[in-house]
PDB file of C-alpha atoms in Angstrom:
ATOM      1  CA  UNK A   1      27.798-154.248-158.752  1.00 59.00           C
ATOM      2  CA  UNK A   2      30.729-155.811-159.588  1.00 68.00           C
ATOM      3  CA  UNK A   3      33.212-157.350-157.053  1.00 60.00           C
ATOM      4  CA  UNK A   4      36.032-154.943-157.661  1.00 66.00           C
ATOM      5  CA  UNK A   5      33.537-152.114-157.063  1.00 68.00           C
ATOM      6  CA  UNK A   6      32.453-153.501-153.631  1.00 66.00           C
ATOM      7  CA  UNK A   7      36.224-154.059-152.826  1.00 66.00           C
ATOM      8  CA  UNK A   8      36.983-150.430-153.645  1.00 71.00           C
ATOM      9  CA  UNK A   9      34.206-149.297-151.461  1.00 74.00           C
ATOM     10  CA  UNK A  10      35.316-151.336-148.572  1.00 75.00           C
ATOM     11  CA  UNK A  11      39.001-150.026-149.174  1.00 80.00           C
ATOM     12  CA  UNK A  12      37.788-146.522-148.868  1.00 82.00           C
ATOM     13  CA  UNK A  13      35.375-147.270-145.653  1.00 82.00           C
ATOM     14  CA  UNK A  14      38.630-148.949-144.081  1.00 81.00           C
ATOM     15  CA  UNK A  15      40.650-145.929-145.124  1.00 82.00           C
ATOM     16  CA  UNK A  16      38.106-143.344-143.671  1.00 85.00           C
ATOM     17  CA  UNK A  17      37.644-145.260-140.584  1.00 83.00           C
ATOM     18  CA  UNK A  18      41.275-145.262-139.614  1.00 78.00           C
ATOM     19  CA  UNK A  19      41.327-141.789-140.713  1.00 82.00           C
ATOM     20  CA  UNK A  20      38.892-140.801-138.387  1.00 83.00           C
ATOM     21  CA  UNK A  21      40.473-142.718-135.288  1.00 77.00           C
ATOM     22  CA  UNK A  22      43.714-140.997-136.022  1.00 75.00           C
ATOM     23  CA  UNK A  23      42.206-137.773-136.025  1.00 81.00           C
ATOM     24  CA  UNK A  24      39.496-138.083-133.364  1.00 79.00           C
ATOM     25  CA  UNK A  25      41.873-140.444-131.005  1.00 73.00           C
ATOM     26  CA  UNK A  26      44.761-138.386-131.504  1.00 72.00           C
ATOM     27  CA  UNK A  27      43.422-135.092-131.359  1.00 79.00           C
ATOM     28  CA  UNK A  28      41.832-136.171-127.826  1.00 80.00           C
ATOM     29  CA  UNK A  29      45.353-136.148-126.111  1.00 79.00           C
ATOM     30  CA  UNK A  30      46.123-132.739-127.226  1.00 81.00           C
ATOM     31  CA  UNK A  31      42.633-131.254-126.609  1.00 85.00           C
ATOM     32  CA  UNK A  32      42.704-132.440-122.938  1.00 85.00           C
ATOM     33  CA  UNK A  33      46.224-130.934-122.559  1.00 84.00           C
ATOM     34  CA  UNK A  34      44.920-127.705-123.552  1.00 88.00           C
ATOM     35  CA  UNK A  35      41.621-127.951-121.862  1.00 88.00           C
ATOM     36  CA  UNK A  36      43.417-129.137-118.452  1.00 88.00           C
ATOM     37  CA  UNK A  37      45.131-125.555-118.706  1.00 89.00           C
ATOM     38  CA  UNK A  38      42.007-123.884-117.644  1.00 92.00           C
ATOM     39  CA  UNK A  39      39.621-126.443-116.289  1.00 91.00           C
ATOM     40  CA  UNK A  40      40.437-128.848-113.518  1.00 92.00           C
ATOM     41  CA  UNK A  41      41.149-132.440-115.075  1.00 90.00           C
ATOM     42  CA  UNK A  42      38.593-134.289-113.141  1.00 88.00           C
ATOM     43  CA  UNK A  43      35.742-131.679-114.040  1.00 90.00           C
ATOM     44  CA  UNK A  44      36.854-131.421-117.499  1.00 89.00           C
ATOM     45  CA  UNK A  45      36.656-135.450-117.966  1.00 87.00           C
ATOM     46  CA  UNK A  46      33.447-135.298-116.051  1.00 86.00           C
ATOM     47  CA  UNK A  47      31.505-133.049-118.340  1.00 88.00           C
ATOM     48  CA  UNK A  48      33.043-134.857-121.252  1.00 86.00           C
ATOM     49  CA  UNK A  49      31.799-137.812-120.121  1.00 84.00           C
ATOM     50  CA  UNK A  50      28.632-136.801-119.240  1.00 86.00           C
ATOM     51  CA  UNK A  51      28.216-135.164-122.883  1.00 89.00           C
ATOM     52  CA  UNK A  52      29.672-138.330-124.444  1.00 84.00           C
ATOM     53  CA  UNK A  53      27.067-140.607-122.665  1.00 84.00           C
ATOM     54  CA  UNK A  54      24.077-138.416-123.543  1.00 89.00           C
ATOM     55  CA  UNK A  55      24.848-138.480-127.134  1.00 91.00           C
ATOM     56  CA  UNK A  56      25.424-142.185-126.954  1.00 85.00           C
ATOM     57  CA  UNK A  57      22.499-143.002-124.812  1.00 85.00           C
ATOM     58  CA  UNK A  58      20.262-140.821-127.535  1.00 90.00           C
ATOM     59  CA  UNK A  59      21.934-142.352-130.583  1.00 89.00           C
ATOM     60  CA  UNK A  60      21.275-146.121-129.090  1.00 86.00           C
ATOM     61  CA  UNK A  61      17.444-144.975-128.731  1.00 85.00           C
ATOM     62  CA  UNK A  62      17.237-143.831-132.081  1.00 88.00           C
ATOM     63  CA  UNK A  63      18.822-147.118-133.547  1.00 86.00           C
ATOM     64  CA  UNK A  64      16.969-149.433-131.028  1.00 83.00           C
ATOM     65  CA  UNK A  65      13.690-148.742-129.220  1.00 77.00           C
ATOM     66  CA  UNK A  66      14.850-151.143-126.345  1.00 80.00           C
ATOM     67  CA  UNK A  67      14.947-149.838-123.025  1.00 79.00           C
ATOM     68  CA  UNK A  68      17.702-150.108-120.546  1.00 79.00           C
ATOM     69  CA  UNK A  69      16.842-153.128-118.033  1.00 82.00           C
ATOM     70  CA  UNK A  70      16.626-152.315-114.360  1.00 83.00           C
ATOM     71  CA  UNK A  71      19.314-155.186-113.599  1.00 85.00           C
ATOM     72  CA  UNK A  72      21.493-153.389-115.933  1.00 81.00           C
ATOM     73  CA  UNK A  73      21.542-149.841-114.373  1.00 82.00           C
ATOM     74  CA  UNK A  74      24.244-150.332-111.469  1.00 85.00           C
ATOM     75  CA  UNK A  75      26.794-152.184-113.581  1.00 81.00           C
ATOM     76  CA  UNK A  76      26.569-149.708-116.353  1.00 80.00           C
ATOM     77  CA  UNK A  77      27.095-146.862-113.722  1.00 82.00           C
ATOM     78  CA  UNK A  78      30.094-149.172-111.944  1.00 83.00           C
ATOM     79  CA  UNK A  79      31.427-149.301-115.525  1.00 79.00           C
ATOM     80  CA  UNK A  80      31.084-145.678-116.094  1.00 79.00           C
ATOM     81  CA  UNK A  81      32.589-144.515-113.118  1.00 81.00           C
ATOM     82  CA  UNK A  82      35.431-146.668-113.323  1.00 81.00           C
ATOM     83  CA  UNK A  83      36.356-145.593-116.953  1.00 77.00           C
ATOM     84  CA  UNK A  84      35.514-141.948-116.189  1.00 77.00           C
ATOM     85  CA  UNK A  85      38.083-142.005-112.728  1.00 78.00           C
ATOM     86  CA  UNK A  86      40.541-144.605-113.627  1.00 80.00           C
ATOM     87  CA  UNK A  87      40.482-144.463-117.390  1.00 80.00           C
ATOM     88  CA  UNK A  88      40.115-140.783-118.604  1.00 83.00           C
ATOM     89  CA  UNK A  89      40.482-139.180-114.785  1.00 86.00           C
ATOM     90  CA  UNK A  90      43.629-140.327-114.325  1.00 85.00           C
ATOM     91  CA  UNK A  91      44.793-139.409-118.005  1.00 85.00           C
ATOM     92  CA  UNK A  92      43.768-136.170-117.463  1.00 87.00           C
ATOM     93  CA  UNK A  93      45.373-135.890-114.307  1.00 88.00           C
ATOM     94  CA  UNK A  94      48.752-137.227-115.666  1.00 86.00           C
ATOM     95  CA  UNK A  95      48.563-134.908-118.560  1.00 87.00           C
ATOM     96  CA  UNK A  96      49.203-132.215-116.168  1.00 88.00           C
ATOM     97  CA  UNK A  97      52.665-133.361-115.582  1.00 87.00           C
ATOM     98  CA  UNK A  98      53.828-135.299-118.943  1.00 84.00           C
ATOM     99  CA  UNK A  99      53.356-134.171-122.667  1.00 82.00           C
ATOM    100  CA  UNK A 100      50.396-135.392-124.490  1.00 78.00           C
ATOM    101  CA  UNK A 101      52.615-137.887-126.886  1.00 75.00           C
ATOM    102  CA  UNK A 102      53.774-139.564-123.762  1.00 77.00           C
ATOM    103  CA  UNK A 103      50.041-139.631-122.649  1.00 79.00           C
ATOM    104  CA  UNK A 104      49.193-141.270-125.789  1.00 75.00           C
ATOM    105  CA  UNK A 105      51.915-143.712-125.446  1.00 74.00           C
ATOM    106  CA  UNK A 106      50.822-144.630-121.814  1.00 75.00           C
ATOM    107  CA  UNK A 107      47.430-145.616-123.089  1.00 78.00           C
ATOM    108  CA  UNK A 108      48.183-147.473-125.980  1.00 74.00           C
ATOM    109  CA  UNK A 109      48.564-150.943-124.095  1.00 76.00           C
ATOM    110  CA  UNK A 110      44.802-150.380-123.211  1.00 77.00           C
ATOM    111  CA  UNK A 111      43.850-153.202-125.601  1.00 77.00           C
ATOM    112  CA  UNK A 112      46.294-155.604-124.529  1.00 75.00           C
ATOM    113  CA  UNK A 113      45.153-155.329-121.030  1.00 76.00           C
ATOM    114  CA  UNK A 114      41.325-155.655-122.023  1.00 75.00           C
ATOM    115  CA  UNK A 115      42.337-158.593-124.025  1.00 76.00           C
ATOM    116  CA  UNK A 116      44.519-160.133-120.830  1.00 75.00           C
ATOM    117  CA  UNK A 117      41.642-159.365-118.448  1.00 74.00           C
ATOM    118  CA  UNK A 118      39.285-160.874-120.729  1.00 74.00           C
ATOM    119  CA  UNK A 119      41.143-163.998-121.223  1.00 74.00           C
ATOM    120  CA  UNK A 120      41.818-164.163-117.574  1.00 76.00           C
ATOM    121  CA  UNK A 121      38.606-163.842-116.343  1.00 73.00           C
ATOM    122  CA  UNK A 122      36.048-164.939-119.136  1.00 71.00           C
ATOM    123  CA  UNK A 123      38.750-167.679-120.497  1.00 69.00           C
ATOM    124  CA  UNK A 124      37.869-166.357-123.940  1.00 59.00           C
ATOM    125  CA  UNK A 125      40.237-167.352-126.538  1.00 61.00           C
ATOM    126  CA  UNK A 126      38.680-165.516-129.821  1.00 72.00           C
ATOM    127  CA  UNK A 127      41.647-163.142-130.156  1.00 74.00           C
ATOM    128  CA  UNK A 128      43.694-164.981-132.559  1.00 78.00           C
ATOM    129  CA  UNK A 129      47.252-164.532-133.054  1.00 80.00           C
ATOM    130  CA  UNK A 130      46.972-162.314-136.035  1.00 80.00           C
ATOM    131  CA  UNK A 131      45.052-160.158-134.091  1.00 79.00           C
ATOM    132  CA  UNK A 132      47.403-160.095-130.658  1.00 78.00           C
ATOM    133  CA  UNK A 133      50.532-159.438-133.093  1.00 84.00           C
ATOM    134  CA  UNK A 134      48.714-156.331-134.559  1.00 81.00           C
ATOM    135  CA  UNK A 135      48.109-155.271-131.271  1.00 80.00           C
ATOM    136  CA  UNK A 136      51.623-155.518-130.508  1.00 81.00           C
ATOM    137  CA  UNK A 137      52.947-154.114-133.442  1.00 83.00           C
ATOM    138  CA  UNK A 138      50.614-151.130-133.253  1.00 78.00           C
ATOM    139  CA  UNK A 139      51.654-150.431-129.861  1.00 77.00           C
ATOM    140  CA  UNK A 140      55.613-150.574-131.094  1.00 80.00           C
ATOM    141  CA  UNK A 141      54.690-148.317-133.839  1.00 78.00           C
ATOM    142  CA  UNK A 142      53.126-145.564-131.220  1.00 73.00           C
ATOM    143  CA  UNK A 143      56.256-146.096-128.948  1.00 73.00           C
ATOM    144  CA  UNK A 144      58.700-145.757-131.847  1.00 77.00           C
ATOM    145  CA  UNK A 145      56.807-142.933-133.093  1.00 71.00           C
ATOM    146  CA  UNK A 146      57.272-140.913-129.677  1.00 70.00           C
ATOM    147  CA  UNK A 147      60.776-142.095-128.982  1.00 73.00           C
ATOM    148  CA  UNK A 148      62.016-141.094-132.376  1.00 73.00           C
ATOM    149  CA  UNK A 149      60.733-137.527-132.177  1.00 68.00           C
ATOM    150  CA  UNK A 150      61.514-136.594-128.323  1.00 62.00           C
ATOM    151  CA  UNK A 151      64.690-136.625-126.315  1.00 59.00           C
ATOM    152  CA  UNK A 152      66.371-139.587-124.961  1.00 50.00           C
ATOM    153  CA  UNK A 153      64.775-139.071-121.483  1.00 55.00           C
ATOM    154  CA  UNK A 154      61.420-139.827-123.021  1.00 53.00           C
ATOM    155  CA  UNK A 155      62.910-143.006-124.593  1.00 53.00           C
ATOM    156  CA  UNK A 156      64.016-144.001-120.808  1.00 50.00           C
ATOM    157  CA  UNK A 157      60.601-143.291-119.527  1.00 56.00           C
ATOM    158  CA  UNK A 158      59.189-145.539-122.090  1.00 53.00           C
ATOM    159  CA  UNK A 159      61.604-148.219-121.270  1.00 51.00           C
ATOM    160  CA  UNK A 160      60.744-147.951-117.730  1.00 50.00           C
ATOM    161  CA  UNK A 161      56.686-148.137-118.532  1.00 55.00           C
ATOM    162  CA  UNK A 162      57.155-151.217-120.628  1.00 52.00           C
ATOM    163  CA  UNK A 163      59.286-153.192-118.444  1.00 45.00           C
TER     164      UNK A 163
END
């Protein structure tokens, strides 16, 4: 296989991966918005989290025969509970009061928080300037898209969240 064919395959895989992220990640907020109209937010997120956990567990068992170690069970449950209650739970609760686009903007700083927490607690400096700039430009792009398609009250809310 020639170098050009390899690069074309990589480019196609990259485009498909970003397309999947845009469709799957983007539709999550809209789906949550519609789901909480008939299902209480924490119950909906709980069901979604359990189903996702089962799917991920089964996929991991297919890929690897290694079992979960006993000492990892409590940290895994603790992380899952925090992810469920703090991350998705608060997001679903908030979407009762704010549009799904604003909810998406409010979640976009999550990678920045993760990198900041990792750096502070683990003193890990693996993320280079290029990656950090990409995170900030990505966040700025989402803010711009939402602010440019909504009213001025949304822009004021975004400004207050950022500052």
